[in-house]
Amino acid sequence: MVIRHTVAAVTTCMTIAVPIPAPACPDIPIPKPRRDCAAGLRVNMKRARMSETARELTKDEARALLEAVGRDRDMAAFEALFRHYGPRIKAYMARLARDGSIAEELMQETMIAVWNKAAQFEPGRGNVSTWIFTIARNLRIDAYRKTRRPDFDPNDPAFVPDDTPPADAVVEERQEAERLRSAMAVLPQEQLELLRLSFFNDCSHSSIAETLNLPLGTVKSRIRLAFAKLRAALEDGQ
Amino acid sequence: MTVRHHVSDELLLAYAAGTLEEGWRLAVATHLALCPDCRKRLSLMEDAGGQLLEEIAPEPALATSFERLRQRVLHEGAAARPSPAGTRSAAPARAASPVLPEPLRSYVGGDVETLKWKSLGRGAYHIPIKTDDGTTMVRLLRIPAGKPVPEHGHGGRELTLVLSGSFHDGEELFARGDLEEADANVQHQPVATPGEDCICLAVTDAPLKFRSWLVRLVQPVLGI
């Protein structure tokens, strides 16, 4: 099986020589991040054993809970979100943090941002897991890199707006999320693995290529194939 | 305006994953400001990231975790930490749309008419842009109209984002918003289109080991 084979091949997992960034959150002492390009493989095997675990929260439930937090400052709804997302965010943070207490801290920071920004969540513009992922990702970047994090600004007069405003939104969003989930479920394992390594482990594609003992061109073409399939799956549904 | 040359999947994925170093990220973010199509592709990737987060093997939070969180949001959450969104634009509101979109405009401290170009000779100008990643070299470049640049190869990755004017590279035309992504294997021969100087953002691997067409252009001046 592909995964087992690659795990065996991974012996040279890299610690990439990067300058150690100063922590962006002054109250969290953050050591040099762990850039372990193989960690995803091991955790993924763990995940495979847990794959029968029931989903605890549907996307609609998550959306309703987040809206309740934004609108009513509903602590019970916040707790339900925390029970579902807290451990997932912590696992995401733990991919770079050697120390569990740092992952815990960054998870707390993420959940506080979820609380503070909940009212800004626009249900038609993305689903809850995406929204939380981007918050966690930005916090992780800011914690581990001392650089600025340049981003586009939709309020900038030079910003070129979308050609077509999103059609109705919540229904559309729900259907797209479902199509994406289905499409990801049938992605070839090797492509899904690359996406996990890319999203979770802060490894460049060239270090992933080296770790998996693949030519860089193969890594790139798998990424393109994966997104071509996901895009096609979304277009099919329209 | 329709952007014809887009950011590649692998670069956009690195942006979506948050793994792109600052210099590259600046070029991709500025391209995204000008390209709704690529923002749509970015959304899909972020959705994929969200879906992977749903499926990640959870790491149990501390037993006291939620109680601590509850105390924190009750005591510090309410008023604190307003969202920084939309607070960073460097130029005052005005009728004409700036040539330099955010986030680039903030990096150079204003729009084109305020820039202090430094001559490179031969009619070319540049403005180095400071980033802190230590691995990229970022500059704004102004190439004189109609000026050809000698054919050459690369030592690394190079991103060129056109902001005004245009250039041809072989058969391909690159105009505002277009992003040319080149790597060590690419031979190219860009020529600024006659009639207008071409202003572009150029990001390359950090210098010295490296000879891009932009660096080649400035080599006689900088002696690198």
Coordinates of N, CA and C in Angstrom, one line a residue, chain B residues 60-161:
Chain B
P60 N -7.3 15.7 22.0 CA -8.2 16.1 23.1 C -7.7 17.4 23.8
A61 N -8.6 18.3 24.0 CA -8.3 19.5 24.7 C -8.2 19.2 26.2
L62 N -7.5 20.1 26.9 CA -7.4 19.9 28.4 C -8.8 19.8 29.0
A63 N -8.9 19.1 30.1 CA -10.2 19.0 30.8 C -10.7 20.4 31.2
T64 N -9.8 21.3 31.5 CA -10.2 22.6 32.0 C -10.3 23.6 30.9
S65 N -10.1 23.1 29.7 CA -10.0 24.0 28.5 C -11.2 24.9 28.3
F66 N -12.4 24.3 28.3 CA -13.5 25.2 28.0 C -13.8 26.2 29.1
E67 N -13.7 25.7 30.3 CA -13.9 26.7 31.4 C -13.0 27.9 31.3
R68 N -11.7 27.6 31.0 CA -10.8 28.7 30.9 C -11.2 29.6 29.7
L69 N -11.6 29.0 28.6 CA -12.0 29.7 27.4 C -13.2 30.6 27.8
R70 N -14.2 30.0 28.5 CA -15.4 30.7 28.9 C -15.0 32.0 29.7
Q71 N -14.1 31.8 30.7 CA -13.7 32.9 31.5 C -13.0 34.0 30.6
R72 N -12.2 33.5 29.7 CA -11.5 34.5 28.9 C -12.4 35.3 28.0
V73 N -13.4 34.6 27.3 CA -14.2 35.4 26.4 C -15.1 36.3 27.3
L74 N -15.5 35.9 28.5 CA -16.4 36.7 29.3 C -15.6 38.0 29.7
H75 N -14.4 37.8 30.1 CA -13.6 38.9 30.7 C -12.8 39.8 29.7
E76 N -12.3 39.1 28.7 CA -11.5 39.9 27.8 C -12.1 40.0 26.4
G77 N -13.1 39.1 26.1 CA -13.5 38.9 24.8 C -14.4 40.1 24.2
A78 N -15.3 40.5 25.0 CA -16.4 41.3 24.5 C -15.9 42.6 23.8
A79 N -15.1 43.4 24.4 CA -14.7 44.6 23.8 C -13.4 44.5 23.0
A80 N -12.6 43.6 23.5 CA -11.2 43.5 22.9 C -11.2 43.0 21.5
R81 N -10.0 43.2 20.9 CA -9.7 42.6 19.6 C -10.7 42.8 18.5
P82 N -10.9 44.0 18.1 CA -11.7 44.2 17.0 C -11.0 43.7 15.7
S83 N -11.7 43.3 14.7 CA -11.1 42.7 13.5 C -10.3 43.8 12.8
P84 N -9.1 43.4 12.4 CA -8.3 44.4 11.7 C -8.7 44.6 10.2
A85 N -9.7 43.8 9.8 CA -10.1 43.9 8.4 C -10.3 45.3 7.9
G86 N -9.8 45.6 6.8 CA -10.1 46.9 6.1 C -9.5 48.1 6.8
T87 N -8.5 48.0 7.6 CA -8.0 49.1 8.3 C -6.6 49.5 7.8
R88 N -6.2 48.9 6.7 CA -4.8 49.0 6.4 C -4.5 49.8 5.2
S89 N -5.4 50.2 4.4 CA -5.2 50.9 3.1 C -4.3 52.1 3.3
A90 N -3.3 52.3 2.5 CA -2.3 53.3 2.6 C -2.8 54.6 1.9
A91 N -3.7 54.6 1.0 CA -4.0 55.8 0.3 C -5.4 56.3 0.7
P92 N -5.6 57.6 0.7 CA -6.9 58.1 1.0 C -7.9 57.8 -0.1
A93 N -9.1 57.8 0.2 CA -10.2 57.5 -0.8 C -10.1 58.6 -1.8
R94 N -10.3 58.2 -3.1 CA -10.3 59.2 -4.1 C -11.0 58.6 -5.3
A95 N -11.2 59.5 -6.3 CA -12.0 59.0 -7.5 C -11.3 58.0 -8.3
A96 N -10.0 58.3 -8.7 CA -9.3 57.4 -9.5 C -8.8 56.1 -8.8
S97 N -8.9 55.0 -9.5 CA -8.5 53.8 -8.8 C -6.9 53.8 -8.8
P98 N -6.3 53.4 -7.7 CA -4.9 53.4 -7.7 C -4.3 52.3 -8.7
V99 N -3.1 52.6 -9.1 CA -2.4 51.6 -10.0 C -2.0 50.5 -9.2
L100 N -1.5 50.7 -8.0 CA -1.0 49.7 -7.1 C -2.1 49.3 -6.1
P101 N -2.5 48.0 -6.2 CA -3.5 47.5 -5.3 C -2.9 47.2 -3.9
E102 N -3.7 47.1 -2.9 CA -3.3 46.5 -1.7 C -3.1 45.0 -1.9
P103 N -2.2 44.3 -1.2 CA -1.4 44.9 -0.2 C -0.1 45.6 -0.7
L104 N 0.1 45.6 -2.0 CA 1.4 46.2 -2.5 C 1.5 47.6 -2.1
R105 N 0.4 48.4 -2.2 CA 0.5 49.8 -2.0 C 1.1 50.2 -0.6
S106 N 0.6 49.4 0.4 CA 1.1 49.7 1.7 C 2.6 49.3 1.8
Y107 N 3.0 48.3 1.1 CA 4.4 47.9 1.1 C 5.4 49.0 0.6
V108 N 4.9 49.7 -0.5 CA 5.8 50.7 -1.1 C 5.4 52.1 -0.5
G109 N 4.4 52.2 0.3 CA 4.1 53.5 0.9 C 3.3 54.5 0.1
G110 N 2.7 54.1 -0.9 CA 1.8 55.0 -1.7 C 1.6 54.5 -3.1
D111 N 0.9 55.2 -3.9 CA 0.6 54.8 -5.3 C 1.7 55.3 -6.2
V112 N 1.7 55.0 -7.5 CA 2.8 55.2 -8.4 C 3.3 56.7 -8.4
E113 N 2.4 57.6 -8.3 CA 2.9 59.0 -8.5 C 3.7 59.5 -7.3
T114 N 3.7 58.8 -6.2 CA 4.5 59.2 -5.1 C 5.8 58.5 -5.0
L115 N 6.0 57.6 -5.9 CA 7.2 56.7 -5.8 C 8.5 57.4 -6.1
K116 N 9.5 57.1 -5.4 CA 10.9 57.6 -5.7 C 11.6 56.5 -6.5
W117 N 11.6 56.6 -7.8 CA 12.3 55.5 -8.6 C 13.8 55.8 -8.5
K118 N 14.5 54.7 -8.6 CA 15.9 54.8 -8.6 C 16.4 54.3 -10.0
S119 N 17.2 55.1 -10.6 CA 17.6 54.7 -12.0 C 18.5 53.5 -12.0
L120 N 18.3 52.7 -13.0 CA 19.2 51.5 -13.2 C 20.1 51.8 -14.4
G121 N 19.9 52.9 -15.1 CA 20.6 53.1 -16.4 C 19.7 52.5 -17.5
R122 N 20.1 52.8 -18.7 CA 19.3 52.3 -19.8 C 17.8 52.6 -19.8
G123 N 17.5 53.6 -19.1 CA 16.0 54.0 -19.0 C 15.2 53.1 -18.0
A124 N 15.8 52.2 -17.4 CA 15.1 51.4 -16.4 C 15.2 51.9 -15.0
Y125 N 14.2 51.7 -14.2 CA 14.1 52.1 -12.8 C 13.7 51.0 -11.9
H126 N 14.0 51.1 -10.7 CA 13.5 50.1 -9.7 C 13.3 50.8 -8.3
I127 N 12.5 50.0 -7.5 CA 12.3 50.4 -6.1 C 12.4 49.1 -5.3
P128 N 13.4 48.9 -4.6 CA 13.5 47.6 -3.7 C 12.4 47.7 -2.7
I129 N 11.8 46.6 -2.4 CA 10.7 46.5 -1.4 C 11.2 45.6 -0.3
K130 N 11.1 46.1 0.9 CA 11.7 45.4 2.0 C 10.7 44.3 2.5
T131 N 11.2 43.1 2.6 CA 10.4 42.0 3.3 C 11.4 41.4 4.3
D132 N 10.8 40.6 5.2 CA 11.5 40.1 6.3 C 11.8 38.6 6.2
D133 N 11.4 38.0 5.1 CA 11.5 36.5 5.0 C 13.0 36.0 4.8
G134 N 13.8 36.9 4.3 CA 15.2 36.5 4.1 C 15.5 35.6 3.0
T135 N 14.5 35.2 2.2 CA 14.7 34.2 1.2 C 14.3 34.8 -0.2
T136 N 13.7 35.9 -0.2 CA 13.2 36.5 -1.5 C 13.8 37.9 -1.7
M137 N 13.8 38.3 -3.0 CA 14.2 39.6 -3.3 C 13.0 40.2 -4.1
V138 N 12.5 41.3 -3.6 CA 11.2 41.9 -4.1 C 11.5 43.3 -4.6
R139 N 11.1 43.6 -5.7 CA 11.2 45.0 -6.2 C 10.1 45.4 -7.2
L140 N 9.9 46.7 -7.3 CA 9.1 47.2 -8.3 C 10.0 47.6 -9.4
L141 N 9.6 47.3 -10.6 CA 10.5 47.6 -11.8 C 9.8 48.4 -12.8
R142 N 10.5 49.3 -13.4 CA 9.9 50.1 -14.5 C 10.8 49.9 -15.7
I143 N 10.3 49.2 -16.7 CA 11.1 48.9 -17.9 C 10.6 49.8 -19.0
P144 N 11.6 50.4 -19.7 CA 11.2 51.4 -20.7 C 10.5 50.8 -21.9
A145 N 9.5 51.5 -22.4 CA 8.7 51.1 -23.5 C 9.6 50.5 -24.7
G146 N 9.2 49.4 -25.2 CA 9.8 48.8 -26.3 C 11.2 48.2 -26.1
K147 N 11.6 48.2 -24.9 CA 13.0 47.7 -24.6 C 13.0 46.2 -24.5
P148 N 13.9 45.6 -25.3 CA 14.0 44.1 -25.2 C 15.0 43.8 -24.1
V149 N 14.9 42.6 -23.6 CA 15.8 42.1 -22.6 C 16.4 40.8 -23.2
P150 N 17.7 40.7 -23.0 CA 18.4 39.5 -23.7 C 17.8 38.2 -23.2
E151 N 17.8 37.2 -24.1 CA 17.4 35.9 -23.7 C 18.3 35.3 -22.6
H152 N 17.8 34.5 -21.8 CA 18.6 34.0 -20.6 C 17.8 32.9 -19.9
G153 N 18.5 32.3 -19.0 CA 17.8 31.3 -18.2 C 17.7 31.8 -16.7
H154 N 17.2 30.9 -15.8 CA 17.0 31.3 -14.4 C 17.8 30.5 -13.5
G155 N 18.1 31.0 -12.3 CA 18.6 30.2 -11.3 C 17.6 29.8 -10.3
G156 N 16.4 30.2 -10.4 CA 15.4 29.9 -9.4 C 14.0 30.3 -9.8
R157 N 13.1 30.4 -8.9 CA 11.8 30.8 -9.2 C 11.7 32.3 -9.4
E158 N 10.8 32.8 -10.2 CA 10.7 34.2 -10.4 C 9.2 34.5 -10.7
L159 N 8.7 35.4 -10.0 CA 7.3 35.9 -10.3 C 7.3 37.3 -10.8
T160 N 6.6 37.6 -11.8 CA 6.5 38.9 -12.4 C 5.0 39.3 -12.5
L161 N 4.6 40.3 -11.8 CA 3.2 40.7 -11.9 C 3.1 42.1 -12.5

